[in-house]
Amino acid sequence: MKRPFAWLALAVAVITLVAGSLYYVRIKRFWGITQTDFSVFYHAGYQMDRGTSPYEYRSTHYTTDAEYLFKYAPPVGLAMIPMSRLAVQDAIRWWYALTGLALIVALWGVRRLVRPTLASPAHAALIYGLLLLTILRPYLATLRLGQIDVVLAACLIAFLAALAARRDWLAGWWLAIPILCKLVPLVWLVYLAAARRWRALAWTVIAMLGYLASPIIHLGLAGTGRAMRAWLGVLGTSGGNVEWLLRYKNQSVLSTVLRIIAGPHAETVTPSQWGIALGITGGLGILYGAWVWRAIRRARQAPDALDTLAAPSLVMIAMVIFSPHAWTATFIHLVLPYGILIAYLVTRGRRDRIGWGLLAGSFLLVSATAPDAGLGSVLSRTV
């Protein structure tokens, strides 16, 4: 097949158009009742445009559920102002288009990173087809609720591509965006320090400070200070929601351990159960961190493209599964690990039964038995 990536981009565009059209009808018909993440972003831009705080959920126009309280840094609300000036039905269509474009950018970044391993256009076509299949379910979940995960995944892939090209300043500006949105990507700062990429680390800190100062343009110094204090206040109160951690849809390591210890229908957690769960999760995290450190050391000694991408892939996986909340949409960040594993299996490990089994098992977990789909909704309530 000639130009396989062009066909991949076309497939993403068609999927986005069809699925977005179906979701749009649902949102347009039930807007104000149906709660979506995009309603939070839209409202945040609206409030920022008026010079008021987007962090007071009593002023939310489109939802009163605290789960949908805006929790991102003030610059994210500032970036949503252009969207909020459109009618909400028009804005969601642009958001769908941005989401589809972000996925194409993320896939293009994966293509650049694993391209040295592609032996032929036929191999590339097979890799792209398998990759799209594995991430399709998380992508549709992201699209359905108007979530931001695909955009953040594109930023992280762009960060890694810039890092591989030794453009540390650009890598820092890309990485700062997801950090200010969800904070969990702060783990990449640890990776940069472990990999001794000090310039990229410094540029990330500079970029974060620059982004945090950007609302001064619209809110002024005093207004930006109030917004920052409100954001920090929200962060201080939003992480202890036990109900979120016990939800069957939460596939994080901590949530899984808590459900095993407390029981599938538990609504509260005792201090001893907390201690056991945190101890097990922390122990698993230490073991996983040692695995990442080994991959970083190996990458310094091996110029092989797949070896150099092993550590970033492991960090990407850790960012998802060790996050307090790992919903279906967050698994879109596995686009890079999936791309590397599939590229290895197609080009080198065709007889690697463990690798193919890992890919199949991961696909079943993330897609076929996703916690909000069919069989997964049954399995996730008991595991």
Short mmCIF file of C-alpha atoms in Angstrom, two decimals:
data_model
loop_
_atom_site.label_atom_id
_atom_site.label_comp_id
_atom_site.label_asym_id
_atom_site.label_seq_id
_atom_site.Cartn_x
_atom_site.Cartn_y
_atom_site.Cartn_z
CA MET A 1 0.00 0.00 0.00
CA LYS A 2 1.40 3.38 -1.00
CA ARG A 3 1.33 6.25 1.51
CA PRO A 4 -0.09 4.16 4.37
CA PHE A 5 -0.09 7.06 6.84
CA ALA A 6 -2.32 9.11 4.54
CA TRP A 7 -4.84 6.26 4.61
CA LEU A 8 -4.54 6.13 8.41
CA ALA A 9 -5.24 9.86 8.69
CA LEU A 10 -8.23 9.48 6.36
CA ALA A 11 -9.59 6.64 8.51
CA VAL A 12 -9.28 8.78 11.64
CA ALA A 13 -11.07 11.67 9.90
CA VAL A 14 -13.94 9.43 8.78
CA ILE A 15 -14.31 7.83 12.23
CA THR A 16 -14.30 11.27 13.85
CA LEU A 17 -16.90 12.60 11.42
CA VAL A 18 -19.27 9.65 11.82
CA ALA A 19 -18.93 9.22 15.59
CA GLY A 20 -18.89 12.96 16.20
CA SER A 21 -22.09 13.39 14.20
CA LEU A 22 -23.84 10.73 16.27
CA TYR A 23 -22.58 12.16 19.56
CA TYR A 24 -23.46 15.69 18.44
CA VAL A 25 -27.11 14.74 17.93
CA ARG A 26 -27.19 13.36 21.46
CA ILE A 27 -25.50 16.38 22.98
CA LYS A 28 -27.54 18.89 20.99
CA ARG A 29 -30.78 17.24 21.98
CA PHE A 30 -30.01 16.83 25.66
CA TRP A 31 -27.64 19.70 26.31
CA GLY A 32 -28.10 20.97 29.84
CA ILE A 33 -29.01 17.49 31.06
CA THR A 34 -26.21 15.37 29.64
CA GLN A 35 -22.95 16.07 31.46
CA THR A 36 -19.79 16.12 29.41
CA ASP A 37 -16.24 17.22 30.03
CA PHE A 38 -16.54 19.71 27.20
CA SER A 39 -19.31 21.52 29.06
CA VAL A 40 -16.77 22.15 31.82
CA PHE A 41 -14.17 23.53 29.41
CA TYR A 42 -16.78 25.66 27.66
CA HIS A 43 -18.03 27.05 30.95
CA ALA A 44 -14.47 27.76 32.14
CA GLY A 45 -13.77 29.81 29.01
CA TYR A 46 -17.07 31.64 29.46
CA GLN A 47 -16.27 32.51 33.07
CA MET A 48 -12.70 33.54 32.26
CA ASP A 49 -13.98 35.76 29.46
CA ARG A 50 -16.24 37.51 31.98
CA GLY A 51 -13.36 37.88 34.43
CA THR A 52 -14.91 35.55 37.02
CA SER A 53 -13.59 32.34 38.54
CA PRO A 54 -14.30 29.04 36.74
CA TYR A 55 -13.55 27.16 39.96
CA GLU A 56 -16.80 27.91 41.79
CA TYR A 57 -19.08 25.05 40.90
CA ARG A 58 -22.17 26.84 42.24
CA SER A 59 -21.89 29.14 39.22
CA THR A 60 -21.72 26.27 36.71
CA HIS A 61 -24.37 26.68 34.03
CA TYR A 62 -24.29 23.22 32.49
CA THR A 63 -23.83 20.86 35.42
CA THR A 64 -24.06 20.79 39.22
CA ASP A 65 -22.08 17.55 39.66
CA ALA A 66 -18.84 18.23 41.56
CA GLU A 67 -17.16 15.57 39.44
CA TYR A 68 -17.37 18.01 36.54
CA LEU A 69 -15.82 20.91 38.42
CA PHE A 70 -13.07 22.63 36.43
CA LYS A 71 -9.73 21.51 37.93
CA TYR A 72 -7.19 22.64 35.35
CA ALA A 73 -4.82 25.59 35.61
CA PRO A 74 -6.12 29.08 34.68
CA PRO A 75 -4.27 29.11 31.31
CA VAL A 76 -6.48 26.23 30.15
CA GLY A 77 -9.58 28.31 30.80
CA LEU A 78 -7.93 31.19 28.98
CA ALA A 79 -7.33 28.96 25.95
CA MET A 80 -11.03 28.04 25.91
CA ILE A 81 -12.24 31.63 25.59
CA PRO A 82 -12.49 31.52 21.75
CA MET A 83 -14.62 28.37 22.00
CA SER A 84 -16.87 29.91 24.65
CA ARG A 85 -17.70 32.84 22.37
CA LEU A 86 -19.41 30.44 19.97
CA ALA A 87 -22.81 28.87 20.46
CA VAL A 88 -22.22 25.69 22.41
CA GLN A 89 -23.49 23.50 19.55
CA ASP A 90 -21.00 25.13 17.19
CA ALA A 91 -18.19 24.93 19.72
CA ILE A 92 -18.56 21.18 20.25
CA ARG A 93 -18.22 20.59 16.51
CA TRP A 94 -14.94 22.49 16.47
CA TRP A 95 -13.86 20.51 19.52
CA TYR A 96 -14.54 17.24 17.72
CA ALA A 97 -12.49 18.47 14.77
CA LEU A 98 -9.64 19.45 17.13
CA THR A 99 -9.81 16.03 18.79
CA GLY A 100 -9.55 14.22 15.45
CA LEU A 101 -6.65 16.44 14.39
CA ALA A 102 -4.91 15.79 17.71
CA LEU A 103 -5.15 12.03 17.18
CA ILE A 104 -3.66 12.36 13.70
CA VAL A 105 -0.82 14.45 15.16
CA ALA A 106 -0.24 11.84 17.89
CA LEU A 107 -0.13 9.04 15.32
CA TRP A 108 2.21 11.09 13.14
CA GLY A 109 4.50 11.53 16.13
CA VAL A 110 4.49 7.78 16.77
CA ARG A 111 5.31 7.29 13.09
CA ARG A 112 8.33 9.58 13.40
CA LEU A 113 9.53 7.83 16.53
CA VAL A 114 9.24 4.24 15.27
CA ARG A 115 9.97 4.92 11.59
CA PRO A 116 13.51 3.46 11.75
CA THR A 117 11.92 0.10 12.53
CA LEU A 118 9.56 0.11 9.53
CA ALA A 119 11.01 -2.20 6.90
CA SER A 120 8.43 -1.66 4.15
CA PRO A 121 5.16 0.14 3.32
CA ALA A 122 3.34 -3.16 3.86
CA HIS A 123 4.75 -3.39 7.39
CA ALA A 124 3.78 0.22 8.01
CA ALA A 125 0.22 -0.39 6.82
CA LEU A 126 -0.13 -3.40 9.11
CA ILE A 127 1.29 -1.48 12.06
CA TYR A 128 -1.05 1.47 11.51
CA GLY A 129 -4.07 -0.80 11.14
CA LEU A 130 -3.36 -2.69 14.36
CA LEU A 131 -2.56 0.55 16.18
CA LEU A 132 -5.84 2.17 15.17
CA LEU A 133 -7.74 -0.93 16.24
CA THR A 134 -6.15 -0.99 19.69
CA ILE A 135 -6.82 2.67 20.49
CA LEU A 136 -10.24 2.94 18.86
CA ARG A 137 -12.25 2.23 22.00
CA PRO A 138 -10.45 4.81 24.19
CA TYR A 139 -10.68 7.32 21.34
CA LEU A 140 -14.44 6.89 21.01
CA ALA A 141 -14.83 7.25 24.78
CA THR A 142 -12.83 10.48 24.64
CA LEU A 143 -14.86 11.79 21.73
CA ARG A 144 -18.20 10.92 23.31
CA LEU A 145 -17.68 13.11 26.37
CA GLY A 146 -15.61 15.79 24.68
CA GLN A 147 -12.61 14.99 26.85
CA ILE A 148 -9.15 16.49 26.48
CA ASP A 149 -7.07 13.31 26.72
CA VAL A 150 -6.37 13.03 22.98
CA VAL A 151 -5.05 16.60 22.90
CA LEU A 152 -2.80 15.87 25.88
CA ALA A 153 -1.58 12.64 24.27
CA ALA A 154 -0.65 14.60 21.14
CA CYS A 155 1.29 17.09 23.29
CA LEU A 156 3.18 14.28 25.02
CA ILE A 157 4.04 12.57 21.73
CA ALA A 158 5.21 15.93 20.35
CA PHE A 159 7.32 16.36 23.51
CA LEU A 160 8.98 12.98 22.98
CA ALA A 161 9.56 13.66 19.28
CA ALA A 162 11.20 17.00 20.13
CA LEU A 163 13.24 15.29 22.85
CA ALA A 164 14.46 12.66 20.39
CA ALA A 165 15.44 15.44 17.97
CA ARG A 166 17.43 17.18 20.77
CA ARG A 167 15.16 20.24 20.62
CA ASP A 168 15.00 20.65 24.36
CA TRP A 169 13.34 24.07 24.33
CA LEU A 170 10.46 22.80 22.20
CA ALA A 171 10.12 19.65 24.28
CA GLY A 172 9.74 21.76 27.41
CA TRP A 173 6.95 23.88 25.97
CA TRP A 174 5.06 20.79 24.79
CA LEU A 175 5.40 18.98 28.13
CA ALA A 176 4.22 21.95 30.19
CA ILE A 177 0.76 21.81 28.59
CA PRO A 178 -0.34 18.38 29.90
CA ILE A 179 1.30 19.06 33.27
CA LEU A 180 -0.85 22.14 33.82
CA CYS A 181 -3.94 20.22 32.77
CA LYS A 182 -3.73 17.07 34.88
CA LEU A 183 -0.53 17.27 36.99
CA VAL A 184 -0.02 13.50 36.64
CA PRO A 185 2.44 14.15 33.76
CA LEU A 186 4.75 15.62 36.41
CA VAL A 187 6.22 12.12 36.38
CA TRP A 188 7.98 13.14 33.16
CA LEU A 189 10.09 15.60 35.16
CA VAL A 190 11.41 12.63 37.13
CA TYR A 191 12.13 10.86 33.85
CA LEU A 192 14.03 13.87 32.49
CA ALA A 193 16.12 14.02 35.65
CA ALA A 194 16.83 10.27 35.55
CA ALA A 195 17.76 10.50 31.87
CA ARG A 196 19.97 13.55 32.61
CA ARG A 197 18.11 15.77 30.17
CA TRP A 198 18.65 18.84 32.30
CA ARG A 199 18.07 21.41 29.57
CA ALA A 200 14.70 19.92 28.70
CA LEU A 201 13.82 19.89 32.40
CA ALA A 202 14.76 23.55 32.75
CA TRP A 203 12.78 24.51 29.65
CA THR A 204 9.73 22.69 31.03
CA VAL A 205 9.87 24.70 34.24
CA ILE A 206 10.29 27.94 32.27
CA ALA A 207 7.35 27.01 30.04
CA MET A 208 5.14 26.22 33.02
CA LEU A 209 5.89 29.61 34.56
CA GLY A 210 5.22 31.29 31.23
CA TYR A 211 1.88 29.56 30.81
CA LEU A 212 0.86 30.33 34.40
CA ALA A 213 1.61 34.02 33.84
CA SER A 214 -0.37 34.20 30.58
CA PRO A 215 -3.80 34.96 32.18
CA ILE A 216 -2.39 38.32 33.30
CA ILE A 217 -3.09 39.52 29.76
CA HIS A 218 -6.82 39.00 30.25
CA LEU A 219 -7.41 39.03 34.02
CA GLY A 220 -4.69 41.37 35.20
CA LEU A 221 -2.26 40.63 38.00
CA ALA A 222 -4.81 40.62 40.82
CA GLY A 223 -7.33 38.53 38.88
CA THR A 224 -4.66 36.00 37.95
CA GLY A 225 -3.60 35.75 41.58
CA ARG A 226 -7.19 35.04 42.65
CA ALA A 227 -7.57 32.42 39.92
CA MET A 228 -4.33 30.74 40.96
CA ARG A 229 -5.42 30.58 44.61
CA ALA A 230 -8.80 29.15 43.60
CA TRP A 231 -7.10 26.52 41.42
CA LEU A 232 -4.77 25.46 44.25
CA GLY A 233 -7.79 25.28 46.56
CA VAL A 234 -9.61 22.97 44.15
CA LEU A 235 -6.53 20.76 43.83
CA GLY A 236 -6.33 20.50 47.60
CA THR A 237 -9.88 19.17 47.93
CA SER A 238 -10.40 17.10 44.78
CA GLY A 239 -7.98 14.25 45.38
CA GLY A 240 -9.64 12.58 48.37
CA ASN A 241 -12.89 11.43 46.81
CA VAL A 242 -13.13 7.81 47.96
CA GLU A 243 -16.17 7.17 45.80
CA TRP A 244 -14.11 7.90 42.68
CA LEU A 245 -11.41 5.49 43.81
CA LEU A 246 -13.94 2.72 44.40
CA ARG A 247 -15.77 3.13 41.11
CA TYR A 248 -15.69 0.05 38.93
CA LYS A 249 -14.86 2.27 35.94
CA ASN A 250 -11.60 3.35 37.56
CA GLN A 251 -8.86 1.02 36.29
CA SER A 252 -5.92 2.49 38.19
CA VAL A 253 -3.68 0.24 40.28
CA LEU A 254 -4.75 1.93 43.53
CA SER A 255 -8.44 1.64 42.67
CA THR A 256 -8.09 -2.03 41.75
CA VAL A 257 -6.24 -2.84 44.97
CA LEU A 258 -8.81 -0.93 47.05
CA ARG A 259 -11.71 -2.81 45.44
CA ILE A 260 -10.00 -6.14 46.08
CA ILE A 261 -9.37 -5.28 49.75
CA ALA A 262 -12.61 -3.43 50.54
CA GLY A 263 -14.90 -5.53 48.34
CA PRO A 264 -16.62 -4.77 45.04
CA HIS A 265 -19.61 -2.99 46.62
CA ALA A 266 -17.81 -1.05 49.35
CA GLU A 267 -18.63 2.63 49.79
CA THR A 268 -16.07 3.45 52.47
CA VAL A 269 -12.49 2.46 53.25
CA THR A 270 -11.09 1.91 56.74
CA PRO A 271 -7.69 3.33 57.75
CA SER A 272 -6.16 -0.16 57.79
CA GLN A 273 -7.47 -0.86 54.29
CA TRP A 274 -6.02 2.46 53.13
CA GLY A 275 -2.65 1.54 54.62
CA ILE A 276 -2.58 -1.89 52.99
CA ALA A 277 -3.68 -0.52 49.61
CA LEU A 278 -1.14 2.30 49.66
CA GLY A 279 1.59 -0.12 50.74
CA ILE A 280 0.85 -2.56 47.92
CA THR A 281 0.54 0.22 45.36
CA GLY A 282 3.74 1.85 46.59
CA GLY A 283 5.61 -1.45 46.42
CA LEU A 284 4.42 -2.06 42.88
CA GLY A 285 5.43 1.50 42.02
CA ILE A 286 8.96 0.93 43.34
CA LEU A 287 9.33 -2.27 41.32
CA TYR A 288 8.01 -0.52 38.24
CA GLY A 289 10.36 2.41 38.81
CA ALA A 290 13.30 0.01 38.95
CA TRP A 291 12.18 -1.40 35.61
CA VAL A 292 12.08 2.10 34.11
CA TRP A 293 15.54 2.88 35.51
CA ARG A 294 16.90 -0.29 33.93
CA ALA A 295 15.40 0.74 30.58
CA ILE A 296 16.98 4.21 30.86
CA ARG A 297 20.42 2.73 31.56
CA ARG A 298 20.06 0.27 28.70
CA ALA A 299 19.09 3.07 26.30
CA ARG A 300 22.35 4.87 27.09
CA GLN A 301 24.30 1.84 25.94
CA ALA A 302 22.18 0.76 22.95
CA PRO A 303 21.56 3.00 19.94
CA ASP A 304 18.69 0.77 18.78
CA ALA A 305 15.54 2.81 18.16
CA LEU A 306 13.23 0.50 20.08
CA ASP A 307 15.56 0.37 23.09
CA THR A 308 15.67 4.17 23.30
CA LEU A 309 11.86 4.27 23.26
CA ALA A 310 11.38 1.58 25.91
CA ALA A 311 11.79 3.90 28.90
CA PRO A 312 9.43 6.64 27.60
CA SER A 313 6.86 3.95 26.84
CA LEU A 314 7.09 2.56 30.35
CA VAL A 315 6.70 6.06 31.80
CA MET A 316 3.63 6.59 29.62
CA ILE A 317 2.11 3.36 30.95
CA ALA A 318 2.95 4.34 34.54
CA MET A 319 1.32 7.74 34.01
CA VAL A 320 -1.92 5.93 33.17
CA ILE A 321 -2.11 2.99 35.57
CA PHE A 322 -0.57 4.68 38.63
CA SER A 323 -2.75 7.75 38.26
CA PRO A 324 -5.47 7.90 40.96
CA HIS A 325 -8.13 7.87 38.25
CA ALA A 326 -7.67 5.78 35.11
CA TRP A 327 -10.85 5.95 33.06
CA THR A 328 -11.27 4.39 29.62
CA ALA A 329 -10.34 7.63 27.85
CA THR A 330 -6.98 7.91 29.62
CA PHE A 331 -5.79 4.75 27.88
CA ILE A 332 -5.46 6.79 24.68
CA HIS A 333 -2.03 7.73 26.09
CA LEU A 334 -0.93 4.17 25.39
CA VAL A 335 -0.74 5.01 21.69
CA LEU A 336 3.08 5.15 21.92
CA PRO A 337 3.59 1.88 23.85
CA TYR A 338 1.14 0.19 21.51
CA GLY A 339 2.95 1.59 18.48
CA ILE A 340 6.33 0.36 19.69
CA LEU A 341 5.05 -3.10 20.68
CA ILE A 342 3.21 -3.55 17.38
CA ALA A 343 6.22 -2.32 15.37
CA TYR A 344 8.45 -4.81 17.17
CA LEU A 345 6.04 -7.71 16.65
CA VAL A 346 5.49 -6.96 12.97
CA THR A 347 9.12 -6.32 12.03
CA ARG A 348 11.12 -8.54 14.41
CA GLY A 349 9.07 -10.59 16.82
CA ARG A 350 6.61 -12.40 14.61
CA ARG A 351 7.18 -15.59 16.62
CA ASP A 352 7.20 -13.85 19.99
CA ARG A 353 4.19 -15.52 21.59
CA ILE A 354 4.58 -13.58 24.81
CA GLY A 355 4.53 -10.29 22.91
CA TRP A 356 1.46 -11.21 20.88
CA GLY A 357 -0.24 -12.46 24.04
CA LEU A 358 0.56 -9.20 25.80
CA LEU A 359 -0.90 -7.22 22.92
CA ALA A 360 -4.05 -9.36 22.80
CA GLY A 361 -4.54 -9.24 26.56
CA SER A 362 -4.06 -5.50 26.68
CA PHE A 363 -6.54 -5.05 23.84
CA LEU A 364 -9.12 -7.13 25.71
CA LEU A 365 -8.60 -5.10 28.89
CA VAL A 366 -8.67 -1.66 27.29
CA SER A 367 -11.16 -2.21 24.47
CA ALA A 368 -13.17 -5.42 24.38
CA THR A 369 -13.73 -5.49 28.15
CA ALA A 370 -13.52 -1.76 28.83
CA PRO A 371 -15.39 -0.99 32.08
CA ASP A 372 -18.12 0.99 30.31
CA ALA A 373 -18.74 -1.52 27.52
CA GLY A 374 -20.69 -4.77 27.54
CA LEU A 375 -18.79 -7.58 29.23
CA GLY A 376 -16.41 -5.12 30.85
CA SER A 377 -19.17 -3.50 32.89
CA VAL A 378 -19.83 -6.90 34.47
CA LEU A 379 -16.20 -7.89 34.99
CA SER A 380 -15.16 -4.52 36.41
CA ARG A 381 -17.76 -4.69 39.16
CA THR A 382 -16.21 -7.86 40.53
CA VAL A 383 -12.49 -7.16 39.99
#
